Coordinates of C-alpha atoms (C1' of nucleotides) in Angstrom, one line a residue:
Chain A
M1 CA 12.4 66.2 -122.3
I2 CA 12.7 66.2 -126.1
N3 CA 9.6 67.4 -128.0
L4 CA 9.1 66.4 -131.6
F5 CA 6.5 67.0 -134.2
D6 CA 4.5 63.8 -134.7
T7 CA 2.9 63.4 -138.1
A8 CA 0.2 61.1 -136.8
Q9 CA -1.0 63.7 -134.3
N10 CA -0.1 66.6 -136.4
K11 CA 1.5 68.5 -133.5
I12 CA 4.6 68.7 -131.4
V13 CA 4.4 66.2 -128.5
P14 CA 6.9 64.9 -125.9
F15 CA 9.0 62.1 -127.3
E16 CA 8.3 59.1 -125.2
T17 CA 10.4 55.9 -125.5
R18 CA 9.6 52.3 -124.7
K19 CA 12.7 52.0 -122.5
P20 CA 14.0 54.9 -120.5
N21 CA 17.5 55.0 -122.1
E22 CA 17.0 53.5 -125.5
V23 CA 15.5 54.7 -128.8
S24 CA 14.5 52.3 -131.5
M25 CA 14.1 54.1 -134.8
Y26 CA 13.4 53.0 -138.3
I27 CA 14.3 55.3 -141.1
C28 CA 13.2 54.4 -144.6
G29 CA 16.3 54.1 -146.7
P30 CA 17.0 54.4 -150.4
T31 CA 16.0 52.4 -153.3
V32 CA 19.4 51.8 -154.9
Y33 CA 18.8 52.3 -158.6
G34 CA 20.7 55.6 -159.2
P35 CA 23.2 58.0 -157.7
P36 CA 21.9 59.9 -154.6
H37 CA 21.0 63.5 -155.0
L38 CA 20.7 66.5 -152.7
G39 CA 17.2 65.4 -151.6
H40 CA 18.6 62.2 -150.3
G41 CA 21.4 64.1 -148.7
R42 CA 19.1 66.5 -146.9
F43 CA 17.1 63.6 -145.6
A44 CA 20.1 61.6 -144.4
L45 CA 21.6 64.7 -142.8
S46 CA 18.4 65.5 -141.0
F47 CA 18.0 62.1 -139.4
D48 CA 21.7 61.9 -138.7
I49 CA 21.4 65.1 -136.7
L50 CA 18.3 63.7 -134.9
R51 CA 20.3 60.5 -134.1
R52 CA 23.3 62.4 -132.9
Y53 CA 21.2 64.6 -130.6
L54 CA 19.4 61.6 -129.1
E55 CA 22.8 60.0 -128.4
Y56 CA 24.0 63.2 -126.9
S57 CA 20.9 63.2 -124.7
G58 CA 21.9 59.9 -123.2
F59 CA 19.9 57.4 -125.3
K60 CA 21.4 54.3 -126.8
V61 CA 20.0 54.6 -130.4
I62 CA 19.2 51.5 -132.4
H63 CA 19.0 52.9 -135.9
V64 CA 17.6 50.7 -138.6
S65 CA 17.6 51.9 -142.1
N66 CA 16.7 49.6 -145.0
I67 CA 18.1 49.2 -148.5
T68 CA 15.5 48.5 -151.1
D69 CA 17.4 46.3 -153.4
I70 CA 14.6 44.9 -155.5
D71 CA 12.0 47.1 -157.2
D72 CA 10.7 48.0 -160.6
K73 CA 13.2 50.8 -161.2
I74 CA 16.1 48.5 -160.4
I75 CA 14.8 46.0 -162.8
Q76 CA 14.3 48.7 -165.5
R77 CA 17.9 49.9 -165.0
A78 CA 19.3 46.4 -165.0
N79 CA 17.5 45.7 -168.3
Q80 CA 18.8 48.9 -169.8
E81 CA 22.4 48.1 -168.9
N82 CA 22.1 44.4 -169.5
K83 CA 23.1 43.6 -165.9
L84 CA 21.7 41.7 -163.0
T85 CA 19.4 43.6 -160.6
S86 CA 21.8 42.5 -157.8
E87 CA 24.7 44.2 -159.7
I88 CA 22.8 47.5 -160.0
A89 CA 21.7 47.4 -156.4
S90 CA 25.1 46.6 -154.9
F91 CA 26.8 49.2 -157.1
F92 CA 24.5 52.0 -156.0
E93 CA 24.4 50.8 -152.4
A94 CA 28.2 51.2 -152.3
K95 CA 27.8 54.7 -153.9
W96 CA 25.2 55.5 -151.2
F97 CA 27.4 54.7 -148.3
E98 CA 30.4 56.3 -149.9
D99 CA 28.5 59.6 -150.2
M100 CA 27.1 59.2 -146.7
E101 CA 30.5 58.8 -145.3
K102 CA 31.6 62.0 -147.0
L103 CA 28.6 63.8 -145.5
N104 CA 29.7 62.4 -142.1
V105 CA 26.4 60.6 -141.7
L106 CA 26.7 57.8 -139.1
R107 CA 26.2 54.3 -140.3
P108 CA 22.9 52.8 -139.2
T109 CA 23.1 50.1 -136.5
F110 CA 21.4 47.8 -139.0
N111 CA 20.8 48.2 -142.7
P112 CA 18.6 45.2 -143.7
H113 CA 18.1 44.5 -147.4
A114 CA 14.6 43.7 -148.8
T115 CA 15.8 40.6 -150.5
E116 CA 17.0 39.1 -147.2
Y117 CA 13.5 39.3 -145.8
I118 CA 11.4 37.8 -148.6
D119 CA 10.3 34.8 -146.5
S120 CA 9.0 36.9 -143.7
M121 CA 7.2 39.1 -146.2
I122 CA 5.6 36.1 -147.8
D123 CA 4.5 35.0 -144.3
L124 CA 3.0 38.4 -143.6
I125 CA 1.1 38.5 -146.9
N126 CA -0.1 35.0 -146.2
Q127 CA -1.5 36.1 -142.9
L128 CA -3.3 39.1 -144.5
F129 CA -4.6 36.7 -147.1
N130 CA -6.0 34.3 -144.5
L131 CA -7.7 37.1 -142.7
D132 CA -9.4 38.0 -146.0
I133 CA -7.9 41.5 -145.9
A134 CA -5.8 40.7 -149.0
Y135 CA -7.1 39.3 -152.3
A136 CA -5.7 37.9 -155.5
I137 CA -6.2 39.2 -159.0
D138 CA -4.4 38.5 -162.2
D139 CA -1.2 40.4 -161.6
G140 CA -0.8 40.0 -157.9
I141 CA -2.0 40.2 -154.3
Y142 CA -3.6 43.4 -153.1
L143 CA -4.5 44.7 -149.7
E144 CA -8.1 45.8 -149.4
V145 CA -7.9 49.1 -147.8
A146 CA -11.5 49.3 -146.9
K147 CA -11.0 46.5 -144.4
V148 CA -8.5 48.5 -142.4
K149 CA -9.9 50.6 -139.7
N150 CA -9.1 54.3 -140.0
Y151 CA -7.1 54.0 -143.2
G152 CA -5.7 57.4 -143.9
S153 CA -5.2 58.4 -140.3
L154 CA -1.5 59.1 -140.6
S155 CA -1.8 61.3 -143.7
N156 CA -5.0 62.9 -142.4
Q157 CA -7.1 61.9 -145.3
D158 CA -10.3 59.8 -145.3
L159 CA -10.8 57.0 -147.8
E160 CA -13.6 58.8 -149.7
S161 CA -11.6 61.9 -150.5
L162 CA -8.7 59.7 -151.4
K163 CA -10.8 57.8 -153.8
S164 CA -12.3 60.8 -155.4
G165 CA -8.8 62.2 -156.0
A166 CA -7.4 58.9 -157.3
R167 CA -6.2 59.0 -160.9
V168 CA -7.5 56.5 -163.4
D169 CA -6.2 53.2 -162.4
V170 CA -4.6 50.9 -164.9
N171 CA -6.0 47.9 -163.2
P172 CA -9.8 47.7 -163.3
Y173 CA -9.9 44.5 -161.2
K174 CA -8.8 46.1 -158.0
R175 CA -11.7 46.5 -155.6
S176 CA -10.7 50.0 -154.8
P177 CA -8.2 52.3 -156.5
M178 CA -6.6 52.8 -153.2
D179 CA -5.8 49.1 -152.7
F180 CA -2.1 48.5 -153.0
T181 CA 0.2 45.7 -154.1
L182 CA 1.5 43.2 -151.6
W183 CA 2.9 40.8 -154.1
K184 CA 3.6 41.3 -157.8
H185 CA 3.6 38.3 -160.1
S186 CA 6.8 38.2 -162.1
K187 CA 7.0 38.6 -165.9
P188 CA 9.3 36.4 -167.8
G189 CA 13.0 37.3 -167.2
E190 CA 12.3 39.2 -164.0
P191 CA 13.8 38.2 -160.7
A192 CA 11.3 36.1 -158.8
W193 CA 10.8 34.2 -155.6
S194 CA 8.4 31.4 -155.1
S195 CA 5.5 31.8 -152.9
P196 CA 2.1 30.2 -152.2
F197 CA 0.7 32.8 -154.5
G198 CA 3.1 32.0 -157.3
M199 CA 6.4 33.3 -158.5
G200 CA 7.0 37.0 -158.0
R201 CA 8.3 39.7 -155.7
P202 CA 7.0 41.7 -152.8
G203 CA 5.6 45.2 -153.1
W204 CA 7.5 48.0 -151.6
H205 CA 5.2 48.7 -148.7
T206 CA 5.7 45.3 -147.2
E207 CA 9.4 45.3 -146.6
C208 CA 9.5 48.1 -144.1
V209 CA 6.7 46.7 -141.9
V210 CA 8.4 43.3 -141.8
M211 CA 11.9 44.6 -141.2
S212 CA 11.0 47.3 -138.6
L213 CA 8.8 44.9 -136.6
Q214 CA 11.3 42.1 -136.8
L215 CA 14.4 44.1 -135.9
L216 CA 12.8 46.6 -133.4
G217 CA 9.7 44.8 -132.2
E218 CA 6.1 46.0 -131.8
G219 CA 5.6 49.6 -130.6
F220 CA 9.0 50.7 -131.6
D221 CA 9.8 54.4 -130.9
L222 CA 10.2 56.3 -134.0
H223 CA 9.6 55.9 -137.7
G224 CA 11.0 58.4 -140.1
G225 CA 11.4 59.5 -143.7
A226 CA 10.9 62.4 -146.0
Q227 CA 7.4 64.0 -146.3
D228 CA 6.8 62.3 -149.6
L229 CA 6.7 59.0 -147.9
I230 CA 3.8 59.9 -145.6
F231 CA 1.3 58.8 -148.3
P232 CA 1.1 56.2 -149.5
H233 CA 4.2 54.4 -148.2
H234 CA 3.9 55.0 -144.5
E235 CA 0.2 54.9 -144.6
N236 CA 0.3 51.5 -146.2
E237 CA 2.9 50.2 -143.8
L238 CA 0.7 51.2 -141.0
A239 CA -2.3 49.6 -142.7
Q240 CA -0.6 46.2 -142.8
A241 CA 0.4 46.5 -139.2
K242 CA -3.1 47.5 -138.2
A243 CA -4.6 44.7 -140.2
L244 CA -2.5 42.2 -138.2
S245 CA -3.3 44.0 -134.9
K246 CA 0.3 44.8 -134.3
R247 CA 1.4 47.9 -132.5
F248 CA 3.5 50.0 -135.0
A249 CA 5.6 53.1 -134.6
N250 CA 4.8 55.4 -131.6
H251 CA 6.1 58.5 -133.3
W252 CA 6.4 59.6 -136.9
V253 CA 9.0 62.1 -138.0
H254 CA 9.1 63.5 -141.6
C255 CA 11.5 66.0 -143.0
G256 CA 10.9 68.5 -145.8
W257 CA 12.4 68.3 -149.2
V258 CA 15.0 70.1 -151.2
T259 CA 13.5 72.6 -153.7
V260 CA 14.9 74.0 -156.9
A261 CA 13.4 77.3 -157.9
G262 CA 10.6 76.6 -155.5
E263 CA 9.9 73.1 -156.9
K264 CA 10.6 69.8 -155.3
M265 CA 13.9 68.3 -156.4
S266 CA 13.1 64.9 -157.9
K267 CA 14.3 62.5 -160.5
S268 CA 11.1 62.6 -162.4
L269 CA 11.3 66.4 -162.8
D270 CA 14.9 66.0 -163.8
N271 CA 15.9 69.0 -161.8
Y272 CA 18.3 67.2 -159.4
T273 CA 21.9 67.7 -158.5
T274 CA 23.8 64.6 -157.4
L275 CA 25.7 64.5 -154.2
D276 CA 28.8 63.9 -156.3
E277 CA 28.4 67.2 -158.1
L278 CA 27.9 69.0 -154.8
L279 CA 30.9 67.4 -153.1
S280 CA 33.2 68.1 -156.0
A281 CA 32.6 71.8 -155.7
H282 CA 32.0 72.3 -151.9
D283 CA 32.9 71.2 -148.5
A284 CA 30.5 68.6 -147.3
R285 CA 30.2 70.6 -144.1
S286 CA 28.7 73.5 -146.1
F287 CA 25.8 71.3 -147.0
R288 CA 25.3 70.2 -143.4
L289 CA 25.4 73.8 -142.3
L290 CA 22.6 74.7 -144.7
V291 CA 20.6 71.8 -143.4
L292 CA 21.3 72.9 -139.8
Q293 CA 20.4 76.6 -140.5
S294 CA 16.9 75.7 -141.8
H295 CA 14.3 73.7 -139.9
Y296 CA 14.1 70.0 -140.8
R297 CA 10.4 70.2 -141.7
S298 CA 10.7 73.3 -144.0
P299 CA 11.5 73.1 -147.6
L300 CA 15.2 73.9 -148.3
E301 CA 16.4 75.7 -151.4
I302 CA 20.0 74.8 -152.2
T303 CA 21.8 76.8 -154.9
K304 CA 25.3 77.6 -155.8
E305 CA 24.9 80.9 -154.0
T306 CA 23.7 79.5 -150.8
L307 CA 26.4 76.9 -150.8
K308 CA 29.0 79.6 -151.4
T309 CA 27.8 81.6 -148.4
A310 CA 27.8 78.4 -146.4
D311 CA 31.5 77.8 -147.4
V312 CA 32.3 81.2 -146.0
A313 CA 30.4 80.6 -142.8
V314 CA 32.3 77.3 -142.3
A315 CA 35.6 79.1 -143.0
R316 CA 34.7 81.5 -140.2
L317 CA 34.1 78.6 -137.8
D318 CA 37.4 76.9 -138.9
S319 CA 39.2 80.1 -138.4
A320 CA 38.1 80.4 -134.8
F321 CA 39.0 76.7 -134.4
R322 CA 42.6 77.5 -135.5
R323 CA 42.7 80.3 -133.1
F324 CA 41.8 78.3 -130.0
K325 CA 42.5 74.7 -130.7
D326 CA 46.0 74.6 -129.2
S327 CA 44.7 75.4 -125.8
I328 CA 41.9 72.8 -126.0
D329 CA 42.3 69.1 -125.1
L330 CA 40.4 67.8 -128.1
D331 CA 40.5 64.2 -126.9
T332 CA 38.5 64.8 -123.8
L333 CA 36.3 67.5 -125.2
E334 CA 33.3 65.1 -125.6
S335 CA 33.8 62.9 -122.7
D336 CA 34.2 65.8 -120.2
M337 CA 31.0 67.6 -120.7
G338 CA 31.3 69.2 -117.2
N339 CA 34.1 71.2 -118.7
I340 CA 31.7 73.0 -121.1
R341 CA 29.9 76.2 -120.2
Q342 CA 26.7 74.9 -118.7
D343 CA 24.7 78.0 -119.6
Y344 CA 25.4 77.5 -123.3
L345 CA 24.6 73.8 -123.1
K346 CA 21.3 74.6 -121.6
E347 CA 20.4 77.1 -124.3
F348 CA 21.5 74.5 -126.9
Q349 CA 19.2 71.8 -125.3
T350 CA 16.3 74.2 -125.0
A351 CA 16.5 74.9 -128.7
M352 CA 17.0 71.3 -129.7
N353 CA 14.3 69.9 -127.4
N354 CA 11.9 72.2 -129.1
D355 CA 11.4 70.0 -132.2
L356 CA 15.1 70.2 -133.1
D357 CA 15.5 73.9 -133.5
T358 CA 18.8 73.6 -135.2
P359 CA 18.7 77.1 -136.7
R360 CA 18.6 78.5 -133.2
A361 CA 21.4 76.2 -132.1
M362 CA 23.5 77.4 -135.0
S363 CA 22.8 81.0 -134.2
L364 CA 23.9 80.3 -130.7
V365 CA 27.2 78.8 -132.1
F366 CA 27.9 81.9 -134.1
E367 CA 27.1 84.1 -131.2
I368 CA 29.5 82.2 -129.0
V369 CA 32.2 82.4 -131.7
T370 CA 31.8 86.2 -131.9
R371 CA 32.1 86.5 -128.2
S372 CA 35.1 84.2 -127.8
N373 CA 36.9 86.1 -130.6
A374 CA 36.0 89.4 -129.0
L375 CA 37.3 88.2 -125.6
A376 CA 40.5 86.9 -127.2
D377 CA 41.1 90.2 -129.0
I378 CA 41.3 92.1 -125.7
A379 CA 42.9 89.3 -123.7
N380 CA 46.2 90.5 -122.3
D381 CA 46.9 87.6 -119.9
V382 CA 46.6 83.9 -119.7
H383 CA 43.5 84.0 -117.5
K384 CA 41.5 86.2 -119.9
M385 CA 42.6 84.0 -122.8
K386 CA 41.3 81.0 -120.9
L387 CA 37.9 82.6 -120.5
A388 CA 37.8 83.2 -124.3
T389 CA 38.8 79.6 -124.9
D390 CA 36.2 78.3 -122.5
E391 CA 33.6 80.2 -124.5
F392 CA 34.8 78.7 -127.7
K393 CA 34.8 75.2 -126.3
A394 CA 31.1 75.4 -126.0
A395 CA 30.7 76.3 -129.7
L396 CA 33.1 73.5 -130.7
F397 CA 31.3 71.0 -128.6
I398 CA 27.8 71.9 -130.0
C399 CA 29.2 71.7 -133.6
K400 CA 30.6 68.3 -132.7
V401 CA 27.2 67.1 -131.4
L402 CA 25.6 68.2 -134.6
G403 CA 28.1 66.3 -136.7
L404 CA 29.8 69.5 -137.9
D405 CA 33.5 68.9 -137.3
L406 CA 35.7 71.9 -137.4
K407 CA 39.1 71.6 -139.0
D408 CA 42.5 73.1 -139.0
T409 CA 43.7 73.2 -142.6
S410 CA 47.0 74.9 -141.7
N411 CA 48.8 71.6 -141.2
D412 CA 50.6 69.6 -143.9
L413 CA 53.0 72.3 -144.9
D414 CA 55.4 71.1 -147.5
Q415 CA 59.1 72.1 -147.5
N416 CA 58.7 74.7 -150.2
T417 CA 55.9 76.4 -148.3
M418 CA 57.8 76.3 -145.0
N419 CA 60.8 77.9 -146.8
L420 CA 58.6 80.7 -148.2
I421 CA 57.1 81.4 -144.8
A422 CA 60.6 81.6 -143.2
K423 CA 61.8 83.9 -146.0
R424 CA 58.7 86.1 -145.6
D425 CA 59.1 86.4 -141.9
A426 CA 62.7 87.4 -142.3
A427 CA 61.7 90.0 -144.9
R428 CA 59.1 91.4 -142.6
I429 CA 61.5 91.6 -139.7
S430 CA 63.9 93.6 -141.8
K431 CA 61.0 95.7 -143.0
D432 CA 61.5 94.6 -146.6
F433 CA 57.8 94.8 -147.3
K434 CA 58.1 94.6 -151.0
L435 CA 59.7 91.2 -150.8
A436 CA 57.2 90.1 -148.1
D437 CA 54.3 91.1 -150.3
Q438 CA 55.9 89.3 -153.2
I439 CA 56.2 86.1 -151.2
R440 CA 52.6 86.5 -150.0
D441 CA 51.5 86.6 -153.6
E442 CA 53.5 83.4 -154.3
L443 CA 51.9 81.7 -151.4
S444 CA 48.4 82.6 -152.5
E445 CA 49.1 81.3 -155.9
L446 CA 49.9 78.0 -154.2
G447 CA 46.4 78.2 -152.7
W448 CA 47.3 79.4 -149.2
V449 CA 45.5 82.1 -147.4
V450 CA 48.1 84.2 -145.6
E451 CA 47.7 85.7 -142.2
D452 CA 50.2 87.7 -140.1
T453 CA 50.0 86.8 -136.4
S454 CA 52.1 87.7 -133.4
S455 CA 54.0 84.5 -134.0
G456 CA 54.7 85.3 -137.6
T457 CA 53.2 84.3 -141.0
R458 CA 50.6 81.6 -140.8
V459 CA 48.9 80.0 -143.8
H460 CA 45.8 77.8 -144.3
K461 CA 43.9 76.5 -147.3
Chain B
rG1 C1' -12.2 68.1 -156.2
rG2 C1' -10.0 66.5 -151.1
rC3 C1' -5.9 67.3 -147.7
rG4 C1' -1.6 70.1 -146.3
rG5 C1' 2.4 73.7 -146.4
rC6 C1' 4.5 78.4 -147.6
rG7 C1' 4.7 84.1 -148.6
rU8 C1' 9.9 87.8 -143.3
rG9 C1' 14.7 93.3 -144.2
rG10 C1' 19.8 93.1 -150.4
rU11 C1' 19.9 87.6 -150.1
rC12 C1' 19.4 82.7 -147.5
rG13 C1' 16.7 81.5 -143.3
rA14 C1' 14.7 81.3 -137.9
rG15 C1' 11.2 83.0 -134.4
rU16 C1' 7.7 85.6 -131.4
rG17 C1' 1.2 88.6 -129.0
rG18 C1' 4.3 94.1 -126.6
rU19 C1' 9.8 96.2 -123.3
rU20 C1' 16.8 94.4 -126.4
rU21 C1' 18.6 91.5 -131.0
rA22 C1' 17.6 85.5 -134.4
rG23 C1' 21.8 83.9 -137.1
rG24 C1' 24.7 83.3 -141.8
rC25 C1' 26.1 85.7 -146.3
rA26 C1' 26.5 90.4 -149.0
rG27 C1' 26.9 95.9 -148.3
rG28 C1' 28.3 101.0 -145.6
rG29 C1' 31.3 103.2 -141.7
rG30 C1' 35.2 102.5 -138.0
rC31 C1' 39.2 99.9 -135.0
rC32 C1' 43.4 96.7 -135.6
rU33 C1' 47.6 96.0 -139.6
rG34 C1' 53.7 98.4 -142.9
rC35 C1' 49.6 97.0 -146.5
rA36 C1' 46.5 92.9 -146.1
rA37 C1' 44.0 88.7 -144.0
rA38 C1' 41.6 87.1 -139.8
rG39 C1' 39.1 89.3 -135.8
rC40 C1' 36.2 93.1 -133.2
rC41 C1' 32.8 97.4 -133.0
rU42 C1' 28.8 99.8 -135.6
rC43 C1' 24.7 100.9 -139.4
rG44 C1' 20.4 99.3 -142.4
rU45 C1' 14.7 98.9 -138.8
rA46 C1' 11.4 93.3 -142.4
rC47 C1' 7.3 90.3 -141.7
rG48 C1' 1.8 89.2 -149.2
rG49 C1' -3.3 92.1 -149.2
rC50 C1' -7.9 93.4 -146.6
rG51 C1' -10.8 93.0 -142.3
rG52 C1' -11.5 91.1 -137.1
rU53 C1' -10.1 89.9 -131.8
rU54 C1' -6.9 92.7 -128.4
rC55 C1' -4.7 98.2 -124.5
rG56 C1' -1.3 96.2 -128.4
rA57 C1' -0.4 91.5 -134.1
rU58 C1' 4.6 90.0 -138.2
rU59 C1' 2.8 86.4 -134.4
rC60 C1' -4.4 84.5 -133.1
rC61 C1' -9.1 84.4 -136.3
rG62 C1' -11.7 85.1 -141.2
rC63 C1' -11.5 86.3 -146.3
rC64 C1' -8.5 87.3 -150.6
rC65 C1' -4.1 87.0 -153.8
rG66 C1' 0.3 84.4 -155.1
rC67 C1' 3.5 80.0 -154.9
rC68 C1' 4.3 74.9 -153.7
rG69 C1' 3.3 69.8 -152.3
rC70 C1' 0.6 65.0 -151.6
rC71 C1' -3.7 62.3 -153.5
rU72 C1' 0.9 57.3 -159.1
rC73 C1' 6.9 55.9 -158.2
rC74 C1' 9.8 59.5 -155.3
rA75 C1' 14.3 61.1 -149.7

RNA sequence: GGCGGCGUGGUCGAGUGGUUUAGGCAGGGGCCUGCAAAGCCUCGUACGGCGGUUCGAUUCCGCCCGCCGCCUCCA
């Protein structure tokens, strides 16, 4: 049984699903108005790891993640660049998926766009309006939060304390500062859809209720996002569902954010690093490893230094992979789980079932790697080597489940490199170490790391 | 003001009421090696402060200090 922290209950609880072998999950996706940064990356990696683990655990996962392709910031950027909002949105959506692919983040089963669901959103707002839960003022339609039972239950705040903390509202006509926009009337030149309330566009909080309920149905299993979405976004989604007496998500999962010098990474603080910048200097797997080595609900500090240490750690895993891969059937590794050391799999599951304790899972991986290397070091026959390999298979398998693919970078030798290797081996056999060292220097200048093995010189990047 | 989180060894970062340790990285010593690299072995004995509960607390409770977040858009 998988146990997960549920934001609504504020504790770790067994993760129950509607159907025994299926998980329906809705993860709030990006607003595509700029290049994704490390915060987006962390969030995407966290939920990718959750999804992969659910699939490993035998669930069919229906993963819905939206693309918000109409919103104030997109309009603003379109105006600045003198482009259509749709151009801005499709450009940054493409960028998003390009980066996600580099991070080895699985594509969602469905990624609905807000603009494809405008009619359904209008319909929902209309229902709220007819129930007298929504009201109209000069600039749009608002949901009256006071009419929703237990508003604030998800974020554990009561309405009174929310009100007292609310900042001065620009719109004095709202009945409460906490009331939120369902529909915004358009200003001249802005993209607009016609509705019974006039031309305009839906507010952000409506799209996710509509799309999650439409694609996954009432009482779907899991709703996720980063912690900054708990309030107001998820609270407001929930408020709309409650107002319409619809069962909403059964389980809420929120991940922590990336920090910079202790402060939250965000566009408004202008302290962000884009995924592009990270990926140009580091292996994408190093980022995933850092995410895995911290808990998904904790803040995660990512610096050049921590990335560098992660690069080294990934190299250690790759190095073990090179050592053992030839005696492992990589094609059947995943399908033939019975072939993996069951004691290690059990430890892995125990860790993961405890609110996704990926740090423990990774420490297990490194422990296994050390042990397989140690066994291989003293192995003097085929049988002992097989034991070492069997150990390593477990580590490789766990990495695979977590989306961390180990690689052999010693392939793709060009003719020149192969010649140098042959020359060096000849030099070493004739004990011409001066020449051998000289060739080693040449190889390292070409970017190769040189290792001497029982089968001669081996190189990898 | 309300709600919430955090403070761990050189560093990043888990975790736990007590006998044996997270793990990664960095560092010291050793083995291996022609020298390296990789790998292995080994060492460092940490839990913000003050009280309380307990046979025993880093782990539970209270207070204090410091940092951070949400209450407006934010992954």
